[in-house]
PDB file of C-alpha atoms and ligand atoms in Angstrom:
ATOM      1  CA  UNK A   3     -26.980 -13.081  24.947  1.00 62.00           C
ATOM      2  CA  UNK A   4     -29.081 -15.957  26.307  1.00 77.00           C
ATOM      3  CA  UNK A   5     -27.380 -18.529  28.553  1.00 89.00           C
ATOM      4  CA  UNK A   6     -30.191 -21.038  27.938  1.00 94.00           C
ATOM      5  CA  UNK A   7     -28.655 -24.555  27.933  1.00 96.00           C
ATOM      6  CA  UNK A   8     -28.041 -26.075  24.502  1.00 97.00           C
ATOM      7  CA  UNK A   9     -27.342 -29.581  23.276  1.00 98.00           C
ATOM      8  CA  UNK A  10     -24.317 -30.685  21.270  1.00 98.00           C
ATOM      9  CA  UNK A  11     -26.670 -31.306  18.367  1.00 98.00           C
ATOM     10  CA  UNK A  12     -27.538 -27.580  18.306  1.00 97.00           C
ATOM     11  CA  UNK A  13     -23.994 -26.595  17.310  1.00 98.00           C
ATOM     12  CA  UNK A  14     -22.455 -29.594  15.555  1.00 98.00           C
ATOM     13  CA  UNK A  15     -20.986 -28.989  12.105  1.00 98.00           C
ATOM     14  CA  UNK A  16     -19.707 -30.811   9.058  1.00 98.00           C
ATOM     15  CA  UNK A  17     -17.488 -29.122   6.498  1.00 98.00           C
ATOM     16  CA  UNK A  18     -16.039 -30.497   3.270  1.00 98.00           C
ATOM     17  CA  UNK A  19     -13.195 -28.829   1.395  1.00 98.00           C
ATOM     18  CA  UNK A  20     -11.264 -30.040  -1.602  1.00 98.00           C
ATOM     19  CA  UNK A  21      -7.465 -30.075  -1.403  1.00 98.00           C
ATOM     20  CA  UNK A  22      -5.546 -28.330  -4.205  1.00 98.00           C
ATOM     21  CA  UNK A  23      -1.857 -28.343  -5.223  1.00 97.00           C
ATOM     22  CA  UNK A  24      -1.357 -25.051  -3.360  1.00 97.00           C
ATOM     23  CA  UNK A  25      -2.247 -26.932  -0.119  1.00 97.00           C
ATOM     24  CA  UNK A  26       0.481 -29.555  -0.589  1.00 97.00           C
ATOM     25  CA  UNK A  27       4.195 -30.264  -0.847  1.00 96.00           C
ATOM     26  CA  UNK A  28       5.738 -31.187  -4.229  1.00 95.00           C
ATOM     27  CA  UNK A  29       4.973 -34.896  -3.638  1.00 95.00           C
ATOM     28  CA  UNK A  30       1.246 -34.142  -3.319  1.00 96.00           C
ATOM     29  CA  UNK A  31       0.889 -34.576   0.464  1.00 97.00           C
ATOM     30  CA  UNK A  32      -1.311 -31.916   2.049  1.00 98.00           C
ATOM     31  CA  UNK A  33       0.546 -29.778   4.618  1.00 97.00           C
ATOM     32  CA  UNK A  34      -0.199 -30.529   8.257  1.00 96.00           C
ATOM     33  CA  UNK A  35      -0.635 -26.788   8.779  1.00 97.00           C
ATOM     34  CA  UNK A  36      -3.449 -26.685   6.240  1.00 97.00           C
ATOM     35  CA  UNK A  37      -5.273 -29.477   8.077  1.00 97.00           C
ATOM     36  CA  UNK A  38      -4.719 -27.686  11.405  1.00 97.00           C
ATOM     37  CA  UNK A  39      -6.191 -24.522   9.902  1.00 97.00           C
ATOM     38  CA  UNK A  40      -9.327 -26.401   8.839  1.00 98.00           C
ATOM     39  CA  UNK A  41      -9.606 -28.005  12.301  1.00 98.00           C
ATOM     40  CA  UNK A  42      -9.311 -24.568  13.906  1.00 98.00           C
ATOM     41  CA  UNK A  43     -11.914 -23.096  11.544  1.00 98.00           C
ATOM     42  CA  UNK A  44     -14.599 -25.680  12.175  1.00 98.00           C
ATOM     43  CA  UNK A  45     -13.966 -25.766  15.939  1.00 98.00           C
ATOM     44  CA  UNK A  46     -14.359 -21.978  16.065  1.00 98.00           C
ATOM     45  CA  UNK A  47     -17.611 -22.241  14.164  1.00 98.00           C
ATOM     46  CA  UNK A  48     -19.047 -24.820  16.592  1.00 98.00           C
ATOM     47  CA  UNK A  49     -17.901 -22.782  19.597  1.00 98.00           C
ATOM     48  CA  UNK A  50     -19.525 -19.626  18.279  1.00 98.00           C
ATOM     49  CA  UNK A  51     -22.742 -21.477  17.485  1.00 98.00           C
ATOM     50  CA  UNK A  52     -22.852 -22.633  21.093  1.00 98.00           C
ATOM     51  CA  UNK A  53     -22.035 -19.347  22.819  1.00 98.00           C
ATOM     52  CA  UNK A  54     -23.123 -16.761  20.193  1.00 97.00           C
ATOM     53  CA  UNK A  55     -20.159 -14.601  21.235  1.00 97.00           C
ATOM     54  CA  UNK A  56     -16.668 -14.070  19.933  1.00 97.00           C
ATOM     55  CA  UNK A  57     -14.637 -17.197  20.704  1.00 98.00           C
ATOM     56  CA  UNK A  58     -10.872 -17.704  20.473  1.00 98.00           C
ATOM     57  CA  UNK A  59      -8.792 -20.862  20.361  1.00 98.00           C
ATOM     58  CA  UNK A  60      -6.970 -21.347  23.656  1.00 98.00           C
ATOM     59  CA  UNK A  61      -5.389 -24.703  22.825  1.00 97.00           C
ATOM     60  CA  UNK A  62      -5.397 -27.629  20.444  1.00 97.00           C
ATOM     61  CA  UNK A  63      -4.464 -30.894  22.110  1.00 94.00           C
ATOM     62  CA  UNK A  64      -1.965 -33.197  20.508  1.00 85.00           C
ATOM     63  CA  UNK A  65      -2.987 -33.846  16.901  1.00 92.00           C
ATOM     64  CA  UNK A  66      -1.932 -37.082  15.267  1.00 90.00           C
ATOM     65  CA  UNK A  67      -1.549 -37.340  11.518  1.00 94.00           C
ATOM     66  CA  UNK A  68      -2.677 -40.926  11.050  1.00 95.00           C
ATOM     67  CA  UNK A  69      -2.662 -41.130   7.230  1.00 96.00           C
ATOM     68  CA  UNK A  70      -1.619 -38.741   4.463  1.00 96.00           C
ATOM     69  CA  UNK A  71      -4.164 -36.487   2.792  1.00 97.00           C
ATOM     70  CA  UNK A  72      -3.454 -36.129  -0.931  1.00 97.00           C
ATOM     71  CA  UNK A  73      -4.093 -33.409  -3.489  1.00 98.00           C
ATOM     72  CA  UNK A  74      -7.548 -33.965  -4.994  1.00 98.00           C
ATOM     73  CA  UNK A  75      -8.941 -35.546  -1.816  1.00 98.00           C
ATOM     74  CA  UNK A  76     -11.972 -34.040  -0.124  1.00 98.00           C
ATOM     75  CA  UNK A  77     -11.248 -33.249   3.509  1.00 98.00           C
ATOM     76  CA  UNK A  78     -14.345 -33.952   5.582  1.00 98.00           C
ATOM     77  CA  UNK A  79     -14.454 -32.532   9.072  1.00 98.00           C
ATOM     78  CA  UNK A  80     -17.034 -33.321  11.717  1.00 98.00           C
ATOM     79  CA  UNK A  81     -17.012 -31.268  14.882  1.00 98.00           C
ATOM     80  CA  UNK A  82     -19.085 -31.331  18.057  1.00 98.00           C
ATOM     81  CA  UNK A  83     -18.925 -29.852  21.502  1.00 98.00           C
ATOM     82  CA  UNK A  84     -18.136 -32.347  24.262  1.00 98.00           C
ATOM     83  CA  UNK A  85     -17.725 -30.261  27.373  1.00 98.00           C
ATOM     84  CA  UNK A  86     -18.220 -26.732  28.656  1.00 98.00           C
ATOM     85  CA  UNK A  87     -17.006 -25.049  31.824  1.00 98.00           C
ATOM     86  CA  UNK A  88     -17.508 -21.369  32.698  1.00 98.00           C
ATOM     87  CA  UNK A  89     -16.090 -19.711  29.576  1.00 98.00           C
ATOM     88  CA  UNK A  90     -14.297 -22.605  27.880  1.00 98.00           C
ATOM     89  CA  UNK A  91     -15.671 -25.200  25.480  1.00 98.00           C
ATOM     90  CA  UNK A  92     -14.036 -28.433  24.336  1.00 98.00           C
ATOM     91  CA  UNK A  93     -14.742 -29.265  20.702  1.00 98.00           C
ATOM     92  CA  UNK A  94     -13.831 -32.622  19.229  1.00 98.00           C
ATOM     93  CA  UNK A  95     -12.912 -32.639  15.544  1.00 97.00           C
ATOM     94  CA  UNK A  96     -12.705 -35.764  13.426  1.00 97.00           C
ATOM     95  CA  UNK A  97     -11.117 -35.498   9.985  1.00 98.00           C
ATOM     96  CA  UNK A  98     -11.487 -37.935   7.104  1.00 98.00           C
ATOM     97  CA  UNK A  99     -10.010 -37.876   3.602  1.00 98.00           C
ATOM     98  CA  UNK A 100     -12.232 -38.995   0.769  1.00 98.00           C
ATOM     99  CA  UNK A 101     -10.825 -40.269  -2.513  1.00 98.00           C
ATOM    100  CA  UNK A 102     -13.252 -38.676  -4.932  1.00 98.00           C
ATOM    101  CA  UNK A 103     -12.401 -41.176  -7.687  1.00 97.00           C
ATOM    102  CA  UNK A 104     -13.606 -44.227  -5.747  1.00 98.00           C
ATOM    103  CA  UNK A 105     -15.445 -42.878  -2.703  1.00 98.00           C
ATOM    104  CA  UNK A 106     -13.202 -44.505  -0.069  1.00 98.00           C
ATOM    105  CA  UNK A 107     -12.818 -42.572   3.156  1.00 98.00           C
ATOM    106  CA  UNK A 108     -10.067 -42.870   5.751  1.00 98.00           C
ATOM    107  CA  UNK A 109      -9.734 -41.315   9.184  1.00 98.00           C
ATOM    108  CA  UNK A 110      -6.733 -38.980   9.067  1.00 97.00           C
ATOM    109  CA  UNK A 111      -6.928 -36.852  12.238  1.00 96.00           C
ATOM    110  CA  UNK A 112      -8.714 -36.329  15.506  1.00 95.00           C
ATOM    111  CA  UNK A 113      -8.249 -33.318  17.745  1.00 96.00           C
ATOM    112  CA  UNK A 114      -9.633 -31.638  20.845  1.00 97.00           C
ATOM    113  CA  UNK A 115      -9.820 -27.864  20.585  1.00 98.00           C
ATOM    114  CA  UNK A 116     -10.497 -25.589  23.558  1.00 98.00           C
ATOM    115  CA  UNK A 117     -12.254 -22.347  22.643  1.00 98.00           C
ATOM    116  CA  UNK A 118     -12.891 -19.540  25.095  1.00 98.00           C
ATOM    117  CA  UNK A 119     -15.821 -17.143  24.742  1.00 98.00           C
ATOM    118  CA  UNK A 120     -15.028 -13.453  25.101  1.00 98.00           C
ATOM    119  CA  UNK A 121     -17.207 -10.518  26.069  1.00 97.00           C
ATOM    120  CA  UNK A 122     -17.206  -7.140  24.326  1.00 96.00           C
ATOM    121  CA  UNK A 123     -14.099  -6.146  26.312  1.00 98.00           C
ATOM    122  CA  UNK A 124     -12.120  -9.242  25.278  1.00 97.00           C
ATOM    123  CA  UNK A 125     -12.494 -10.897  28.699  1.00 98.00           C
ATOM    124  CA  UNK A 126     -13.583 -14.533  29.184  1.00 98.00           C
ATOM    125  CA  UNK A 127     -17.387 -14.676  29.313  1.00 98.00           C
ATOM    126  CA  UNK A 128     -19.867 -17.296  30.548  1.00 98.00           C
ATOM    127  CA  UNK A 129     -21.225 -19.761  27.995  1.00 98.00           C
ATOM    128  CA  UNK A 130     -24.508 -21.715  28.018  1.00 98.00           C
ATOM    129  CA  UNK A 131     -24.316 -25.035  29.826  1.00 98.00           C
ATOM    130  CA  UNK A 132     -24.505 -28.226  27.795  1.00 98.00           C
ATOM    131  CA  UNK A 133     -27.716 -30.241  27.754  1.00 98.00           C
ATOM    132  CA  UNK A 134     -26.742 -33.897  28.033  1.00 97.00           C
ATOM    133  CA  UNK A 135     -29.377 -35.713  26.031  1.00 96.00           C
ATOM    134  CA  UNK A 136     -27.884 -39.120  25.273  1.00 97.00           C
ATOM    135  CA  UNK A 137     -25.677 -41.573  27.173  1.00 98.00           C
ATOM    136  CA  UNK A 138     -22.945 -40.724  24.668  1.00 98.00           C
ATOM    137  CA  UNK A 139     -23.296 -37.011  25.544  1.00 98.00           C
ATOM    138  CA  UNK A 140     -22.835 -37.867  29.243  1.00 98.00           C
ATOM    139  CA  UNK A 141     -19.778 -40.044  28.566  1.00 98.00           C
ATOM    140  CA  UNK A 142     -18.160 -37.368  26.383  1.00 98.00           C
ATOM    141  CA  UNK A 143     -18.858 -34.675  28.991  1.00 98.00           C
ATOM    142  CA  UNK A 144     -17.246 -36.731  31.778  1.00 98.00           C
ATOM    143  CA  UNK A 145     -14.204 -37.496  29.621  1.00 98.00           C
ATOM    144  CA  UNK A 146     -13.968 -33.833  28.556  1.00 97.00           C
ATOM    145  CA  UNK A 147     -13.970 -32.763  32.202  1.00 97.00           C
ATOM    146  CA  UNK A 148     -11.024 -35.066  32.929  1.00 97.00           C
ATOM    147  CA  UNK A 149      -9.081 -33.661  29.959  1.00 97.00           C
ATOM    148  CA  UNK A 150      -9.859 -30.089  31.081  1.00 96.00           C
ATOM    149  CA  UNK A 151      -8.499 -30.865  34.579  1.00 96.00           C
ATOM    150  CA  UNK A 152      -5.381 -32.363  33.003  1.00 95.00           C
ATOM    151  CA  UNK A 153      -4.880 -29.227  30.858  1.00 95.00           C
ATOM    152  CA  UNK A 154      -5.160 -27.070  33.977  1.00 94.00           C
ATOM    153  CA  UNK A 155      -2.577 -29.243  35.752  1.00 95.00           C
ATOM    154  CA  UNK A 156      -0.211 -28.940  32.770  1.00 92.00           C
ATOM    155  CA  UNK A 157      -0.619 -25.136  32.663  1.00 91.00           C
ATOM    156  CA  UNK A 158       0.242 -24.911  36.351  1.00 90.00           C
ATOM    157  CA  UNK A 159       3.508 -26.802  35.781  1.00 85.00           C
ATOM    158  CA  UNK A 160       4.529 -24.824  32.655  1.00 76.00           C
TER     159      UNK A 160
HETATM  160  C1  LIG B 215      -7.646 -17.898  25.878  1.00 94.56           C
HETATM  161  C2  LIG B 215      -7.530 -16.622  26.707  1.00 94.56           C
HETATM  162  C3  LIG B 215      -8.703 -15.696  26.397  1.00 94.56           C
HETATM  163  C4  LIG B 215      -7.598 -16.997  28.193  1.00 94.56           C
HETATM  164  O1  LIG B 215      -7.474 -15.809  28.906  1.00 94.56           O
HETATM  165  P1  LIG B 215      -6.988 -15.799  30.443  1.00 94.56           P
HETATM  166  O2  LIG B 215      -6.803 -14.408  30.842  1.00 94.56           O
HETATM  167  O3  LIG B 215      -5.870 -16.774  30.596  1.00 94.56           O
HETATM  168  O4  LIG B 215      -8.292 -16.283  31.152  1.00 94.56           O
HETATM  169  P2  LIG B 215      -8.500 -17.255  32.385  1.00 94.56           P
HETATM  170  O5  LIG B 215      -7.243 -17.700  33.045  1.00 94.56           O
HETATM  171  O6  LIG B 215      -9.539 -16.560  33.209  1.00 94.56           O
HETATM  172  O7  LIG B 215      -9.147 -18.528  31.668  1.00 94.56           O
HETATM  173  C5  LIG B 215     -10.395 -18.423  31.039  1.00 94.56           C
HETATM  174  C6  LIG B 215     -10.784 -19.803  30.603  1.00 94.56           C
HETATM  175  O8  LIG B 215      -9.893 -20.247  29.596  1.00 94.56           O
HETATM  176  C7  LIG B 215      -9.375 -21.514  29.949  1.00 94.56           C
HETATM  177  N1  LIG B 215      -8.014 -21.550  29.417  1.00 94.56           N
HETATM  178  C8  LIG B 215      -7.070 -20.587  29.533  1.00 94.56           C
HETATM  179  N2  LIG B 215      -5.943 -20.965  28.900  1.00 94.56           N
HETATM  180  C9  LIG B 215      -6.196 -22.184  28.371  1.00 94.56           C
HETATM  181  C10 LIG B 215      -5.427 -23.102  27.595  1.00 94.56           C
HETATM  182  N3  LIG B 215      -4.175 -22.834  27.240  1.00 94.56           N
HETATM  183  N4  LIG B 215      -5.992 -24.264  27.219  1.00 94.56           N
HETATM  184  C11 LIG B 215      -7.281 -24.554  27.557  1.00 94.56           C
HETATM  185  N5  LIG B 215      -8.067 -23.718  28.290  1.00 94.56           N
HETATM  186  C12 LIG B 215      -7.516 -22.553  28.694  1.00 94.56           C
HETATM  187  C13 LIG B 215      -9.413 -21.546  31.463  1.00 94.56           C
HETATM  188  O9  LIG B 215      -9.408 -22.882  31.947  1.00 94.56           O
HETATM  189  C14 LIG B 215     -10.721 -20.842  31.724  1.00 94.56           C
HETATM  190  O10 LIG B 215     -11.785 -21.744  31.529  1.00 94.56           O
HETATM  191  P3  LIG B 215     -13.189 -21.619  32.370  1.00 94.56           P
HETATM  192  O11 LIG B 215     -13.594 -20.170  32.365  1.00 94.56           O
HETATM  193  O12 LIG B 215     -14.141 -22.452  31.557  1.00 94.56           O
HETATM  194  O13 LIG B 215     -12.911 -22.159  33.728  1.00 94.56           O
HETATM  195  C15 LIG B 215      -6.185 -15.852  26.435  1.00 94.56           C
HETATM  196  O14 LIG B 215      -5.107 -16.698  26.830  1.00 94.56           O
HETATM  197  C16 LIG B 215      -6.029 -15.435  24.985  1.00 94.56           C
HETATM  198  O15 LIG B 215      -6.593 -14.432  24.544  1.00 94.56           O
HETATM  199  N6  LIG B 215      -5.216 -16.205  24.222  1.00 94.56           N
HETATM  200  C17 LIG B 215      -5.047 -15.910  22.781  1.00 94.56           C
HETATM  201  C18 LIG B 215      -6.141 -16.562  21.957  1.00 94.56           C
HETATM  202  C19 LIG B 215      -5.864 -16.441  20.475  1.00 94.56           C
HETATM  203  O16 LIG B 215      -5.377 -15.428  20.017  1.00 94.56           O
HETATM  204  N7  LIG B 215      -6.152 -17.507  19.733  1.00 94.56           N
HETATM  205  C20 LIG B 215      -5.873 -17.579  18.324  1.00 94.56           C
HETATM  206  C21 LIG B 215      -6.847 -16.805  17.497  1.00 94.56           C
HETATM  207  S1  LIG B 215      -8.481 -17.437  17.597  1.00 94.56           S
END
């Protein structure tokens, strides 16, 4: 598969799903695990768009649940790649809940997901480098690199 550099724009994704009673507790609050699943799904999609290989989730950094998501809300996820190393890719996911009755949207979660590309033998495989087109791309890449170094430090001490 080609290792031609790609921009973040090439793989970014937006996904909207409606929350049903089966996604929530009896009070109508959507389970954190359901939101994590959606975060994982969209991050995997962005990763695979970037590398065009199988990609697995290696870690999800601390996820804060800022506001409740309620049954009937639309969950809107935006995901983009911030940083790539040899086989790993950092994807940032931003989650909003939309009240479909009045159109208001609130930020409910943000998360950084690390996906690792795998070759046909299940071993980590090289991914295309990231074309940094805008100043924002460059800032995100530099910040992603710092977070990746921090993750490596934490793994060494675990
Ligand atoms: C992720 C996984 C492939 C890494 O394999 P490994 O043998 O530890 O590979 P390496 O140590 O060579 O690391 C490969 C890359 O993953 C990164 N990585 C490994 N563990 C990581 C973690 N916990 N968090 C973030 N990045 C991680 C490394 O930094 C390295 O990045 P680089 O190639 O860009 O420098 C392996 O741990 C795995 O298969 N985990 C299970 C994944 C899974 O089942 N996910 C849920 C279903 S999608």
